Short mmCIF file of C-alpha atoms in Angstrom, two decimals:
data_model
loop_
_atom_site.label_atom_id
_atom_site.label_comp_id
_atom_site.label_asym_id
_atom_site.label_seq_id
_atom_site.Cartn_x
_atom_site.Cartn_y
_atom_site.Cartn_z
CA MET E 1 -67.28 61.92 -83.52
CA ASN E 2 -64.16 61.16 -85.61
CA CYS E 3 -61.77 61.07 -82.64
CA TYR E 4 -60.36 57.77 -81.37
CA ASP E 5 -57.54 56.55 -79.18
CA TYR E 6 -56.20 54.14 -81.81
CA ILE E 7 -56.74 53.98 -85.56
CA ILE E 8 -55.96 50.67 -87.27
CA VAL E 9 -55.58 50.80 -91.06
CA GLY E 10 -56.41 47.44 -92.63
CA ALA E 11 -58.70 44.70 -91.30
CA GLY E 12 -56.49 41.79 -92.32
CA SER E 13 -54.61 39.03 -90.51
CA ALA E 14 -52.90 41.41 -88.06
CA GLY E 15 -55.42 44.26 -88.05
CA CYS E 16 -58.31 42.16 -86.77
CA VAL E 17 -56.16 40.77 -83.96
CA LEU E 18 -55.20 44.31 -82.94
CA ALA E 19 -58.82 45.48 -83.06
CA ARG E 20 -59.79 42.69 -80.67
CA ARG E 21 -56.95 43.24 -78.21
CA LEU E 22 -56.87 47.05 -78.15
CA SER E 23 -60.64 47.31 -77.65
CA GLU E 24 -60.71 45.00 -74.61
CA ASP E 25 -60.44 48.12 -72.40
CA ARG E 26 -63.94 49.53 -72.87
CA SER E 27 -62.71 53.05 -72.10
CA THR E 28 -60.46 52.92 -75.19
CA ARG E 29 -61.98 53.97 -78.51
CA VAL E 30 -60.66 52.02 -81.50
CA LEU E 31 -61.31 52.62 -85.20
CA LEU E 32 -60.69 49.80 -87.69
CA VAL E 33 -60.80 50.94 -91.32
CA GLU E 34 -60.91 48.62 -94.33
CA ALA E 35 -60.90 49.64 -97.99
CA GLY E 36 -62.92 46.60 -99.05
CA PRO E 37 -66.53 45.60 -98.37
CA PRO E 38 -67.91 43.36 -95.61
CA ALA E 39 -67.07 39.66 -96.00
CA ASP E 40 -70.66 38.48 -96.36
CA ASP E 41 -70.43 35.76 -98.99
CA PHE E 42 -71.04 32.01 -99.08
CA TRP E 43 -67.85 31.45 -101.07
CA ILE E 44 -65.77 33.18 -98.39
CA ARG E 45 -67.20 30.87 -95.74
CA ALA E 46 -66.86 27.67 -97.81
CA PRO E 47 -63.17 26.65 -97.95
CA ALA E 48 -63.43 25.50 -101.57
CA GLY E 49 -64.68 28.98 -102.47
CA MET E 50 -61.08 30.19 -102.66
CA GLY E 51 -61.15 29.23 -106.35
CA LYS E 52 -64.02 31.63 -106.97
CA LEU E 53 -62.29 34.39 -105.02
CA PHE E 54 -58.93 34.04 -106.78
CA ARG E 55 -59.75 36.79 -109.28
CA SER E 56 -62.81 38.34 -107.65
CA GLU E 57 -62.36 42.10 -107.99
CA HIS E 58 -65.02 42.60 -105.31
CA TYR E 59 -62.97 40.91 -102.57
CA ASN E 60 -59.50 40.93 -104.13
CA TRP E 61 -57.13 43.72 -105.14
CA CYS E 62 -56.02 41.60 -108.13
CA PHE E 63 -52.58 43.20 -108.27
CA GLU E 64 -49.99 42.46 -110.95
CA THR E 65 -46.24 42.88 -110.82
CA GLU E 66 -44.15 44.83 -113.26
CA PRO E 67 -42.76 42.65 -116.09
CA VAL E 68 -40.18 40.31 -114.53
CA PRO E 69 -37.02 40.13 -116.71
CA THR E 70 -36.00 36.73 -115.31
CA LEU E 71 -39.45 35.31 -116.15
CA ARG E 72 -39.56 36.27 -119.84
CA ASN E 73 -40.95 39.70 -118.90
CA ARG E 74 -44.19 38.18 -117.69
CA ARG E 75 -46.39 40.06 -115.23
CA ILE E 76 -47.18 37.85 -112.26
CA TYR E 77 -50.65 37.96 -110.75
CA TRP E 78 -50.73 38.81 -107.04
CA PRO E 79 -54.09 38.28 -105.29
CA ARG E 80 -54.53 40.22 -102.05
CA GLY E 81 -57.62 40.27 -99.84
CA LYS E 82 -59.88 43.34 -100.01
CA THR E 83 -62.49 42.70 -97.33
CA LEU E 84 -62.86 42.20 -93.60
CA GLY E 85 -60.27 39.57 -92.77
CA GLY E 86 -57.97 40.70 -95.59
CA SER E 87 -56.08 37.91 -97.28
CA SER E 88 -57.18 35.48 -94.55
CA ALA E 89 -60.64 35.72 -96.18
CA ILE E 90 -59.43 34.53 -99.60
CA ASN E 91 -56.28 32.47 -98.94
CA GLY E 92 -55.69 28.72 -98.90
CA MET E 93 -56.13 28.59 -95.09
CA VAL E 94 -52.88 26.68 -94.48
CA TYR E 95 -51.52 27.30 -90.97
CA VAL E 96 -47.70 27.06 -90.78
CA ARG E 97 -45.80 29.07 -88.16
CA GLY E 98 -42.31 28.72 -89.60
CA HIS E 99 -39.08 27.26 -88.25
CA ARG E 100 -37.74 28.25 -84.84
CA ARG E 101 -34.52 29.46 -86.50
CA ASP E 102 -36.49 31.99 -88.56
CA PHE E 103 -37.35 33.92 -85.42
CA ASP E 104 -34.02 33.40 -83.71
CA HIS E 105 -32.50 34.95 -86.83
CA TRP E 106 -34.82 37.95 -86.51
CA ARG E 107 -33.61 38.36 -82.92
CA ASP E 108 -29.96 38.02 -83.92
CA LEU E 109 -30.38 40.73 -86.56
CA GLY E 110 -30.90 43.20 -83.71
CA ASN E 111 -34.53 42.69 -82.76
CA PRO E 112 -34.67 41.68 -79.09
CA GLY E 113 -37.86 39.91 -78.04
CA TRP E 114 -38.46 38.24 -81.42
CA GLY E 115 -36.72 34.87 -80.88
CA TRP E 116 -38.68 31.62 -81.06
CA ASP E 117 -39.09 31.36 -77.31
CA ASP E 118 -40.41 34.94 -77.28
CA VAL E 119 -42.97 34.54 -80.06
CA LEU E 120 -44.21 31.00 -79.33
CA PRO E 121 -46.57 32.15 -76.54
CA TYR E 122 -48.21 34.56 -78.99
CA PHE E 123 -48.71 31.80 -81.55
CA ARG E 124 -50.28 29.64 -78.86
CA ARG E 125 -52.45 32.43 -77.48
CA SER E 126 -54.32 32.76 -80.78
CA VAL E 127 -55.13 29.13 -81.44
CA CYS E 128 -57.75 26.67 -80.32
CA ARG E 129 -57.64 23.14 -81.70
CA PRO E 130 -60.71 20.88 -81.75
CA GLY E 131 -60.21 18.05 -79.28
CA ASP E 132 -57.79 19.98 -77.07
CA THR E 133 -58.53 19.60 -73.38
CA GLU E 134 -58.04 23.31 -72.84
CA LYS E 135 -60.60 25.19 -74.92
CA GLY E 136 -60.25 28.78 -76.06
CA SER E 137 -61.43 31.52 -73.75
CA GLU E 138 -62.34 35.18 -74.04
CA SER E 139 -58.69 36.23 -73.92
CA HIS E 140 -57.07 33.59 -76.15
CA GLY E 141 -57.63 30.54 -78.29
CA LEU E 142 -59.94 32.34 -80.69
CA LEU E 143 -58.68 30.94 -83.98
CA THR E 144 -59.55 27.34 -84.78
CA VAL E 145 -56.83 25.31 -86.49
CA SER E 146 -58.01 21.88 -87.65
CA ASP E 147 -56.85 18.74 -89.42
CA PRO E 148 -58.08 17.94 -92.97
CA SER E 149 -61.76 16.94 -93.06
CA VAL E 150 -61.00 14.19 -95.61
CA LEU E 151 -57.86 12.03 -95.52
CA HIS E 152 -57.57 11.22 -99.20
CA PRO E 153 -55.53 8.09 -100.05
CA ALA E 154 -53.23 10.05 -102.37
CA ALA E 155 -52.32 12.48 -99.58
CA LEU E 156 -51.46 9.61 -97.27
CA ALA E 157 -49.49 7.99 -100.11
CA PHE E 158 -47.56 11.25 -100.63
CA VAL E 159 -46.57 11.27 -96.97
CA GLU E 160 -45.40 7.65 -97.05
CA ALA E 161 -43.56 8.10 -100.37
CA ALA E 162 -41.72 11.14 -99.01
CA GLN E 163 -40.73 9.14 -95.95
CA ARG E 164 -39.19 6.54 -98.24
CA THR E 165 -36.99 9.25 -99.76
CA GLY E 166 -35.52 9.86 -96.30
CA LEU E 167 -37.83 12.41 -94.71
CA THR E 168 -39.15 12.04 -91.17
CA ARG E 169 -42.91 11.88 -90.55
CA LEU E 170 -44.02 14.89 -88.49
CA ASP E 171 -47.33 15.11 -86.65
CA ASP E 172 -47.16 18.91 -86.44
CA PHE E 173 -45.14 21.43 -88.45
CA ASN E 174 -45.87 24.15 -85.88
CA GLU E 175 -43.68 23.33 -82.90
CA GLY E 176 -40.47 24.81 -84.27
CA GLU E 177 -38.99 21.95 -86.30
CA GLN E 178 -40.16 21.53 -89.89
CA GLU E 179 -37.81 19.21 -91.76
CA GLY E 180 -39.98 16.25 -92.66
CA VAL E 181 -43.36 15.40 -94.17
CA GLY E 182 -46.89 15.38 -92.82
CA LEU E 183 -50.44 16.59 -93.09
CA LEU E 184 -51.19 20.31 -92.99
CA ARG E 185 -53.55 22.08 -90.63
CA ALA E 186 -55.87 24.85 -91.72
CA THR E 187 -57.84 27.77 -90.30
CA ILE E 188 -61.18 25.98 -90.71
CA ARG E 189 -63.81 25.57 -87.98
CA ASN E 190 -66.47 22.89 -88.39
CA GLY E 191 -66.05 23.00 -92.17
CA VAL E 192 -66.16 26.82 -92.41
CA ARG E 193 -63.24 29.15 -93.17
CA GLN E 194 -62.08 31.13 -90.17
CA SER E 195 -60.67 34.43 -91.29
CA THR E 196 -59.17 36.65 -88.62
CA TYR E 197 -62.33 38.75 -88.78
CA ASP E 198 -64.46 35.67 -88.08
CA ALA E 199 -62.26 34.57 -85.19
CA PHE E 200 -61.31 37.83 -83.50
CA VAL E 201 -63.81 40.54 -84.41
CA ALA E 202 -67.20 39.15 -85.49
CA PRO E 203 -68.01 37.68 -82.04
CA ILE E 204 -67.57 41.06 -80.30
CA VAL E 205 -68.99 43.57 -82.78
CA ALA E 206 -72.41 43.78 -81.14
CA ARG E 207 -71.10 44.13 -77.58
CA ARG E 208 -68.19 46.53 -77.98
CA PRO E 209 -69.47 50.00 -78.80
CA ASN E 210 -65.93 51.31 -78.31
CA LEU E 211 -64.87 49.47 -81.51
CA ASP E 212 -65.90 51.28 -84.68
CA ILE E 213 -65.49 49.50 -88.03
CA ARG E 214 -65.62 51.36 -91.33
CA THR E 215 -65.63 49.40 -94.60
CA GLY E 216 -65.27 50.94 -98.05
CA ALA E 217 -62.79 53.38 -96.52
CA HIS E 218 -59.80 53.92 -98.80
CA VAL E 219 -57.08 55.70 -96.82
CA HIS E 220 -55.33 58.38 -98.89
CA ARG E 221 -52.67 59.44 -96.41
CA LEU E 222 -51.67 59.74 -92.79
CA LEU E 223 -52.00 63.07 -90.98
CA PHE E 224 -49.11 64.59 -89.03
CA ALA E 225 -48.41 67.43 -86.62
CA GLY E 226 -44.70 67.84 -87.17
CA VAL E 227 -43.38 64.28 -86.93
CA ALA E 228 -46.23 62.97 -84.78
CA ALA E 229 -48.98 60.96 -86.52
CA THR E 230 -52.36 62.39 -85.58
CA GLY E 231 -54.79 60.51 -87.82
CA ILE E 232 -55.78 59.54 -91.34
CA GLU E 233 -57.52 60.96 -94.36
CA ALA E 234 -59.85 58.49 -96.08
CA GLU E 235 -62.34 58.44 -98.93
CA ILE E 236 -65.72 56.96 -98.00
CA ASP E 237 -68.64 56.98 -100.47
CA GLY E 238 -66.81 59.53 -102.57
CA GLN E 239 -66.28 61.93 -99.67
CA ILE E 240 -62.98 62.77 -97.99
CA GLN E 241 -63.13 62.36 -94.23
CA ARG E 242 -60.55 62.85 -91.50
CA PHE E 243 -60.20 60.70 -88.41
CA HIS E 244 -57.99 61.63 -85.47
CA ALA E 245 -56.00 59.38 -83.13
CA ALA E 246 -55.22 60.57 -79.61
CA ARG E 247 -52.62 57.85 -79.04
CA GLU E 248 -51.40 56.00 -82.16
CA VAL E 249 -52.04 55.16 -85.78
CA VAL E 250 -51.23 51.54 -86.65
CA LEU E 251 -50.70 50.40 -90.24
CA CYS E 252 -51.85 46.83 -90.90
CA ALA E 253 -52.42 47.21 -94.64
CA GLY E 254 -50.00 44.43 -95.60
CA ALA E 255 -46.62 44.11 -97.27
CA LEU E 256 -47.82 45.80 -100.45
CA SER E 257 -50.06 48.58 -99.15
CA SER E 258 -48.38 49.61 -95.88
CA PRO E 259 -45.21 50.89 -97.62
CA HIS E 260 -47.40 52.54 -100.26
CA LEU E 261 -49.32 54.46 -97.61
CA LEU E 262 -46.12 55.47 -95.85
CA MET E 263 -44.71 56.90 -99.08
CA LEU E 264 -47.94 58.73 -99.90
CA SER E 265 -47.67 60.30 -96.44
CA GLY E 266 -44.09 61.53 -96.80
CA ILE E 267 -42.20 58.64 -95.22
CA GLY E 268 -39.69 56.97 -97.52
CA ASP E 269 -36.77 57.82 -99.72
CA ALA E 270 -36.73 61.63 -99.83
CA GLU E 271 -35.55 61.83 -103.44
CA GLN E 272 -38.28 59.50 -104.66
CA LEU E 273 -40.92 61.43 -102.71
CA ARG E 274 -39.67 64.73 -104.15
CA ARG E 275 -40.11 63.42 -107.70
CA HIS E 276 -43.80 62.98 -106.97
CA GLY E 277 -44.23 66.32 -105.21
CA ILE E 278 -44.64 64.77 -101.75
CA ALA E 279 -43.13 66.66 -98.81
CA THR E 280 -40.81 64.52 -96.71
CA VAL E 281 -41.82 63.86 -93.12
CA ALA E 282 -39.08 61.28 -92.51
CA HIS E 283 -36.31 60.08 -94.83
CA LEU E 284 -36.44 56.29 -94.59
CA PRO E 285 -34.86 54.81 -97.72
CA GLY E 286 -35.85 51.27 -96.72
CA VAL E 287 -39.59 51.82 -97.19
CA GLY E 288 -40.70 49.47 -99.95
CA LYS E 289 -37.31 47.74 -100.17
CA ASN E 290 -36.49 44.18 -99.01
CA LEU E 291 -39.58 42.75 -100.77
CA GLN E 292 -39.61 38.94 -100.55
CA ASP E 293 -42.05 36.38 -101.87
CA HIS E 294 -42.09 32.64 -102.40
CA PHE E 295 -41.68 31.81 -106.08
CA ALA E 296 -43.63 28.63 -106.85
CA VAL E 297 -43.37 26.06 -109.64
CA ARG E 298 -46.01 23.37 -110.02
CA VAL E 299 -45.88 19.79 -111.23
CA GLN E 300 -49.07 17.97 -112.23
CA ALA E 301 -49.66 14.30 -112.99
CA ARG E 302 -52.58 12.31 -114.36
CA THR E 303 -53.62 9.57 -111.95
CA THR E 304 -55.87 6.59 -111.58
CA ARG E 305 -59.39 7.41 -110.48
CA GLU E 306 -58.51 6.53 -106.90
CA GLY E 307 -55.55 8.92 -106.90
CA SER E 308 -57.54 12.17 -107.15
CA TYR E 309 -60.77 13.75 -106.01
CA ASN E 310 -61.27 15.79 -109.20
CA GLN E 311 -64.19 13.58 -110.22
CA TYR E 312 -66.12 14.51 -107.08
CA LEU E 313 -65.95 18.23 -107.90
CA ALA E 314 -66.59 18.07 -111.67
CA GLY E 315 -69.68 17.33 -113.74
CA TRP E 316 -72.89 16.34 -111.96
CA ARG E 317 -70.99 15.08 -108.91
CA LYS E 318 -70.07 18.61 -107.89
CA TYR E 319 -73.73 19.18 -107.08
CA ALA E 320 -73.71 16.14 -104.82
CA ALA E 321 -70.55 17.47 -103.14
CA GLY E 322 -72.29 20.84 -102.74
CA ALA E 323 -75.37 19.24 -101.18
CA ARG E 324 -73.18 17.27 -98.80
CA TYR E 325 -71.38 20.43 -97.77
CA LEU E 326 -74.62 22.34 -97.20
CA LEU E 327 -76.03 19.53 -95.06
CA THR E 328 -72.94 18.50 -93.11
CA LYS E 329 -70.22 21.14 -93.70
CA GLY E 330 -68.04 18.18 -94.63
CA GLY E 331 -66.50 16.54 -97.67
CA TYR E 332 -64.15 17.93 -100.28
CA LEU E 333 -65.61 21.46 -100.20
CA ALA E 334 -64.42 21.72 -96.61
CA LEU E 335 -60.72 21.28 -97.46
CA GLY E 336 -58.02 23.95 -97.62
CA SER E 337 -55.76 24.50 -100.60
CA SER E 338 -53.19 21.83 -99.69
CA ILE E 339 -53.52 18.70 -97.57
CA ALA E 340 -49.91 17.63 -97.09
CA ALA E 341 -46.43 19.13 -97.32
CA ALA E 342 -42.77 18.21 -97.19
CA PHE E 343 -39.93 20.45 -95.97
CA PHE E 344 -36.35 19.58 -96.81
CA ARG E 345 -32.92 21.07 -97.52
CA SER E 346 -31.89 21.81 -101.09
CA GLY E 347 -28.34 20.65 -100.30
CA PRO E 348 -26.04 19.59 -97.46
CA GLN E 349 -24.64 23.11 -97.15
CA VAL E 350 -28.04 24.48 -96.05
CA ALA E 351 -28.44 24.81 -92.27
CA TYR E 352 -32.14 23.87 -92.14
CA ALA E 353 -34.98 23.11 -94.51
CA ASP E 354 -35.25 25.75 -97.23
CA MET E 355 -37.65 23.97 -99.62
CA GLU E 356 -41.36 23.22 -99.35
CA VAL E 357 -43.55 20.97 -101.48
CA SER E 358 -47.28 21.53 -101.03
CA PHE E 359 -49.39 18.60 -102.22
CA ARG E 360 -53.04 18.35 -103.27
CA PRO E 361 -54.90 15.36 -104.80
CA MET E 362 -56.69 17.59 -107.31
CA THR E 363 -56.00 20.05 -110.14
CA VAL E 364 -57.65 23.19 -111.49
CA SER E 365 -57.37 25.32 -114.59
CA TYR E 366 -58.66 28.75 -115.53
CA ALA E 367 -59.45 28.35 -119.22
CA GLY E 368 -59.91 32.08 -119.72
CA THR E 369 -62.35 32.49 -116.82
CA SER E 370 -61.87 34.39 -113.58
CA GLU E 371 -62.60 31.29 -111.51
CA ALA E 372 -60.58 28.16 -110.92
CA VAL E 373 -62.34 25.19 -112.54
CA VAL E 374 -61.64 21.65 -111.38
CA ASP E 375 -60.32 19.49 -114.21
CA ASP E 376 -62.64 16.74 -115.47
CA PHE E 377 -59.97 14.01 -115.32
CA PRO E 378 -58.19 12.55 -112.26
CA ALA E 379 -54.91 14.31 -111.49
CA ILE E 380 -52.74 15.57 -108.64
CA SER E 381 -50.73 18.74 -108.24
CA ALA E 382 -47.78 19.87 -106.14
CA SER E 383 -46.03 23.24 -105.82
CA VAL E 384 -42.34 23.64 -105.05
CA TYR E 385 -40.87 26.80 -103.57
CA ARG E 386 -37.82 27.99 -101.70
CA VAL E 387 -39.05 29.25 -98.36
CA ARG E 388 -36.13 31.60 -97.73
CA PRO E 389 -35.25 33.09 -101.12
CA ASP E 390 -32.14 35.18 -101.59
CA SER E 391 -33.77 37.39 -104.24
CA ARG E 392 -35.07 40.79 -103.10
CA GLY E 393 -37.46 43.14 -104.83
CA GLU E 394 -39.16 46.42 -104.01
CA VAL E 395 -42.38 48.42 -104.02
CA ILE E 396 -41.91 51.67 -105.95
CA LEU E 397 -44.16 54.70 -105.76
CA ARG E 398 -45.65 55.26 -109.20
CA SER E 399 -47.75 58.34 -108.50
CA ALA E 400 -48.91 60.66 -105.71
CA ASP E 401 -52.46 59.58 -106.60
CA PRO E 402 -53.55 57.30 -103.74
CA MET E 403 -55.93 55.43 -106.03
CA GLN E 404 -53.10 54.29 -108.30
CA SER E 405 -51.26 51.22 -107.05
CA PRO E 406 -47.46 51.34 -106.78
CA ALA E 407 -45.15 49.31 -108.97
CA PHE E 408 -44.32 45.84 -107.63
CA VAL E 409 -40.88 44.56 -108.64
CA PRO E 410 -40.38 41.05 -107.18
CA ASN E 411 -37.06 40.12 -108.87
CA TYR E 412 -37.89 36.42 -108.77
CA LEU E 413 -34.88 34.14 -109.47
CA HIS E 414 -32.56 37.14 -109.52
CA ALA E 415 -30.21 35.34 -107.13
CA PRO E 416 -28.48 32.29 -108.68
CA GLU E 417 -28.85 30.45 -105.34
CA ASP E 418 -32.64 30.47 -105.79
CA ILE E 419 -32.36 28.78 -109.18
CA GLY E 420 -30.10 26.04 -107.84
CA ALA E 421 -32.38 25.40 -104.88
CA MET E 422 -35.48 25.23 -107.08
CA LEU E 423 -33.79 22.66 -109.33
CA ALA E 424 -33.02 20.52 -106.29
CA GLY E 425 -36.58 20.87 -105.02
CA LEU E 426 -38.21 19.91 -108.31
CA ARG E 427 -36.00 16.84 -108.63
CA ARG E 428 -36.87 15.81 -105.07
CA LEU E 429 -40.56 16.11 -105.91
CA ARG E 430 -40.11 13.84 -108.93
CA GLN E 431 -38.35 11.35 -106.68
CA ILE E 432 -41.37 11.36 -104.33
CA LEU E 433 -43.82 10.92 -107.24
CA ALA E 434 -41.84 7.90 -108.42
CA MET E 435 -41.83 6.26 -104.99
CA GLU E 436 -44.43 3.79 -103.77
CA PRO E 437 -47.17 3.92 -102.69
CA LEU E 438 -47.74 7.19 -104.56
CA ALA E 439 -46.26 5.81 -107.79
CA SER E 440 -49.13 3.32 -108.10
CA PHE E 441 -51.57 6.21 -108.47
CA VAL E 442 -49.50 8.15 -111.02
CA LEU E 443 -50.06 7.39 -114.72
CA GLU E 444 -48.07 10.18 -116.38
CA GLU E 445 -46.61 13.59 -115.64
CA LEU E 446 -48.68 16.26 -117.38
CA VAL E 447 -46.78 19.40 -116.42
CA PRO E 448 -43.98 19.99 -117.29
CA GLY E 449 -43.80 16.47 -118.78
CA LYS E 450 -41.22 13.72 -118.72
CA GLU E 451 -39.25 15.29 -121.58
CA VAL E 452 -38.06 18.03 -119.17
CA ARG E 453 -34.87 16.58 -117.70
CA THR E 454 -31.86 18.88 -117.91
CA ASP E 455 -31.15 21.98 -115.83
CA ALA E 456 -31.68 24.14 -118.92
CA GLN E 457 -35.09 22.57 -119.58
CA TRP E 458 -36.18 23.01 -115.97
CA ILE E 459 -35.04 26.65 -115.94
CA ASP E 460 -36.88 27.26 -119.20
CA TYR E 461 -40.04 25.82 -117.61
CA MET E 462 -39.62 27.96 -114.47
CA GLU E 463 -39.21 31.09 -116.55
CA ARG E 464 -42.29 30.32 -118.66
CA GLU E 465 -44.68 28.95 -116.05
CA GLY E 466 -43.51 29.86 -112.52
CA GLN E 467 -45.87 31.88 -110.37
CA CYS E 468 -45.97 33.30 -106.85
CA ALA E 469 -47.10 31.54 -103.68
CA PHE E 470 -48.89 34.71 -102.48
CA HIS E 471 -46.59 35.40 -99.50
CA PRO E 472 -45.16 38.94 -99.96
CA ALA E 473 -43.29 40.25 -96.92
CA GLY E 474 -40.46 42.44 -95.69
CA THR E 475 -41.15 45.88 -97.18
CA CYS E 476 -41.09 47.80 -93.86
CA LYS E 477 -38.47 45.67 -92.22
CA MET E 478 -37.77 45.61 -88.52
CA GLY E 479 -34.23 46.35 -87.43
CA ASN E 480 -31.67 49.01 -86.54
CA ASP E 481 -29.66 49.42 -89.76
CA ARG E 482 -30.06 52.28 -92.24
CA MET E 483 -32.63 50.34 -94.31
CA ALA E 484 -34.82 49.46 -91.34
CA VAL E 485 -38.27 51.06 -91.23
CA VAL E 486 -39.51 50.02 -87.78
CA ASP E 487 -37.69 49.22 -84.56
CA ALA E 488 -38.14 46.06 -82.50
CA ARG E 489 -41.29 47.55 -80.97
CA LEU E 490 -42.67 48.13 -84.48
CA ARG E 491 -42.50 51.92 -84.17
CA VAL E 492 -41.77 53.72 -87.43
CA GLN E 493 -38.35 55.29 -87.12
CA GLY E 494 -38.03 59.06 -87.27
CA VAL E 495 -41.67 59.75 -86.39
CA GLU E 496 -43.91 59.42 -83.35
CA ARG E 497 -47.18 57.65 -82.60
CA LEU E 498 -47.03 55.48 -85.71
CA ARG E 499 -46.41 51.73 -86.01
CA VAL E 500 -46.52 49.07 -88.69
CA VAL E 501 -47.90 45.70 -87.57
CA ASP E 502 -48.14 43.20 -90.43
CA ALA E 503 -46.03 40.94 -92.66
CA SER E 504 -44.10 43.92 -94.01
CA ILE E 505 -42.03 44.09 -90.80
CA MET E 506 -40.42 40.67 -91.35
CA PRO E 507 -36.66 41.15 -91.86
CA VAL E 508 -36.63 37.74 -93.58
CA VAL E 509 -39.77 35.95 -94.72
CA THR E 510 -40.69 32.92 -92.64
CA SER E 511 -40.21 29.35 -93.83
CA GLY E 512 -43.68 28.59 -95.14
CA ASN E 513 -47.10 30.16 -95.42
CA THR E 514 -47.22 33.63 -93.87
CA ASN E 515 -50.72 33.92 -92.41
CA ALA E 516 -49.88 32.30 -89.06
CA PRO E 517 -46.80 34.48 -88.37
CA THR E 518 -48.74 37.59 -89.38
CA ILE E 519 -51.41 36.75 -86.80
CA MET E 520 -48.61 36.31 -84.25
CA ILE E 521 -47.22 39.73 -85.19
CA GLY E 522 -50.66 41.17 -84.51
CA GLU E 523 -50.78 39.54 -81.08
CA LYS E 524 -47.28 40.66 -80.10
CA GLY E 525 -47.81 44.12 -81.59
CA ALA E 526 -50.95 44.61 -79.50
CA ASP E 527 -49.07 43.70 -76.32
CA MET E 528 -46.31 46.17 -77.17
CA ILE E 529 -48.77 48.98 -77.82
CA LEU E 530 -50.63 48.37 -74.55
CA ALA E 531 -47.40 48.02 -72.55
CA ASP E 532 -46.01 51.26 -73.98
CA GLN E 533 -49.27 53.04 -73.22
CA ARG E 534 -49.20 51.86 -69.61
CA ALA E 535 -45.59 53.01 -69.29
CA ALA E 536 -46.47 56.43 -70.71
CA SER E 537 -49.40 56.77 -68.31
CA ARG E 538 -47.20 55.97 -65.32
CA ALA E 539 -44.58 58.46 -66.50
CA ALA E 540 -47.21 61.17 -66.85
#
């Protein structure tokens, strides 16, 4: 009963796509295992519920980094989804594919088939947009990507103000060119969050008996016969169970957990594995290396009442907003984390936009609680981050105990180029805030405050207050050099019947939010697996 053709570890942004595609052949048995619980919660479905999920230990791994020397030895909080849908069930829902040059660069690094023209069909295959003449079908168009449900005046003012600083207005950030300003699209369908589980798996669960889903299944290690992956060992309800794969095991556990599971299973730097008493199956020193994330710095400003929607989500009015959402699935509770964004270059020497500003006409604080609480005064917030940082970190095995998380070392701002770019980005944001028509809404800058002017003051603020943008990637990078972990077909090097299909395979993180490209990786990875299986069958 525990034998399958394919075993997929992790029901996140890529794993759910794979489960859908690999199970389309009803003669193929597929197992999808997820460490977290089912995603049955009102606050997962309601887009505004992301604030309640930000530190929810039930649906969130709530990771923390090691102390970061460049950030005053602060530990940075890293939320990661722990439920069906993975991080797509708790994220800000922003859908940004990245710049065409991101993928052409992947191809030029020695990964044929990963250029923009190669991956664009996979992006398009996933998505259905309301109002499109060609609706989604059984084989594609499963994920709804929609425009903001409310066009707040401050968001429109941000777009116009950014245009007046020299940026071009873009109707869509997702067709390969990003430099400019515009409104963001989100994975929201009729006012309800669409995680990858909702879009790809939930509609087929009842009618695909060949797809088996196990939640609460914490995978301890992969099983091998020699160098061939044969299955997994997982803990379910306190019991250790083994599951066997006749064809392949596919890791989709994400940029933090996929390298961890590889190391626990004997794939990684042999010396590091030996220190923890783990026998080496394959010496791959790049496992866990090349960690990249978007380091974010926020600016907040108090506004006129018309410049923010805080007042509609605070005090007694939040109950009215809740009632409106329950009745219509509309209003402010149906919005994603950011409504508008601007992409621009930090300097003339940069080939294409390397900075992003994400804008929202509202602010939240935590005030010692585990939930984000909307402030009771009108204000706006924007986050600045370099979308292609030069700094690199790593995931380090801390113990052979699979229940102990590894050490996360992000090395934010380790590269001087990242500091210079962030300074340019923050100054550009201030220029936008000071430009009409947005300037008419702004009363005063709250964070960091107008007294912060010099480079030294800005750097001090970044070190004290900077956080992550929740986009870790790159820790099982695709390539053909000595630090590569998977090849261009996402097969783990040095072993057989094992692939990694998630954000960890990115050689360089994409220019923007990472959920959309991770879904694309799932689509392309599924096609590769099926094509290779057909080729093997013909050869046999």
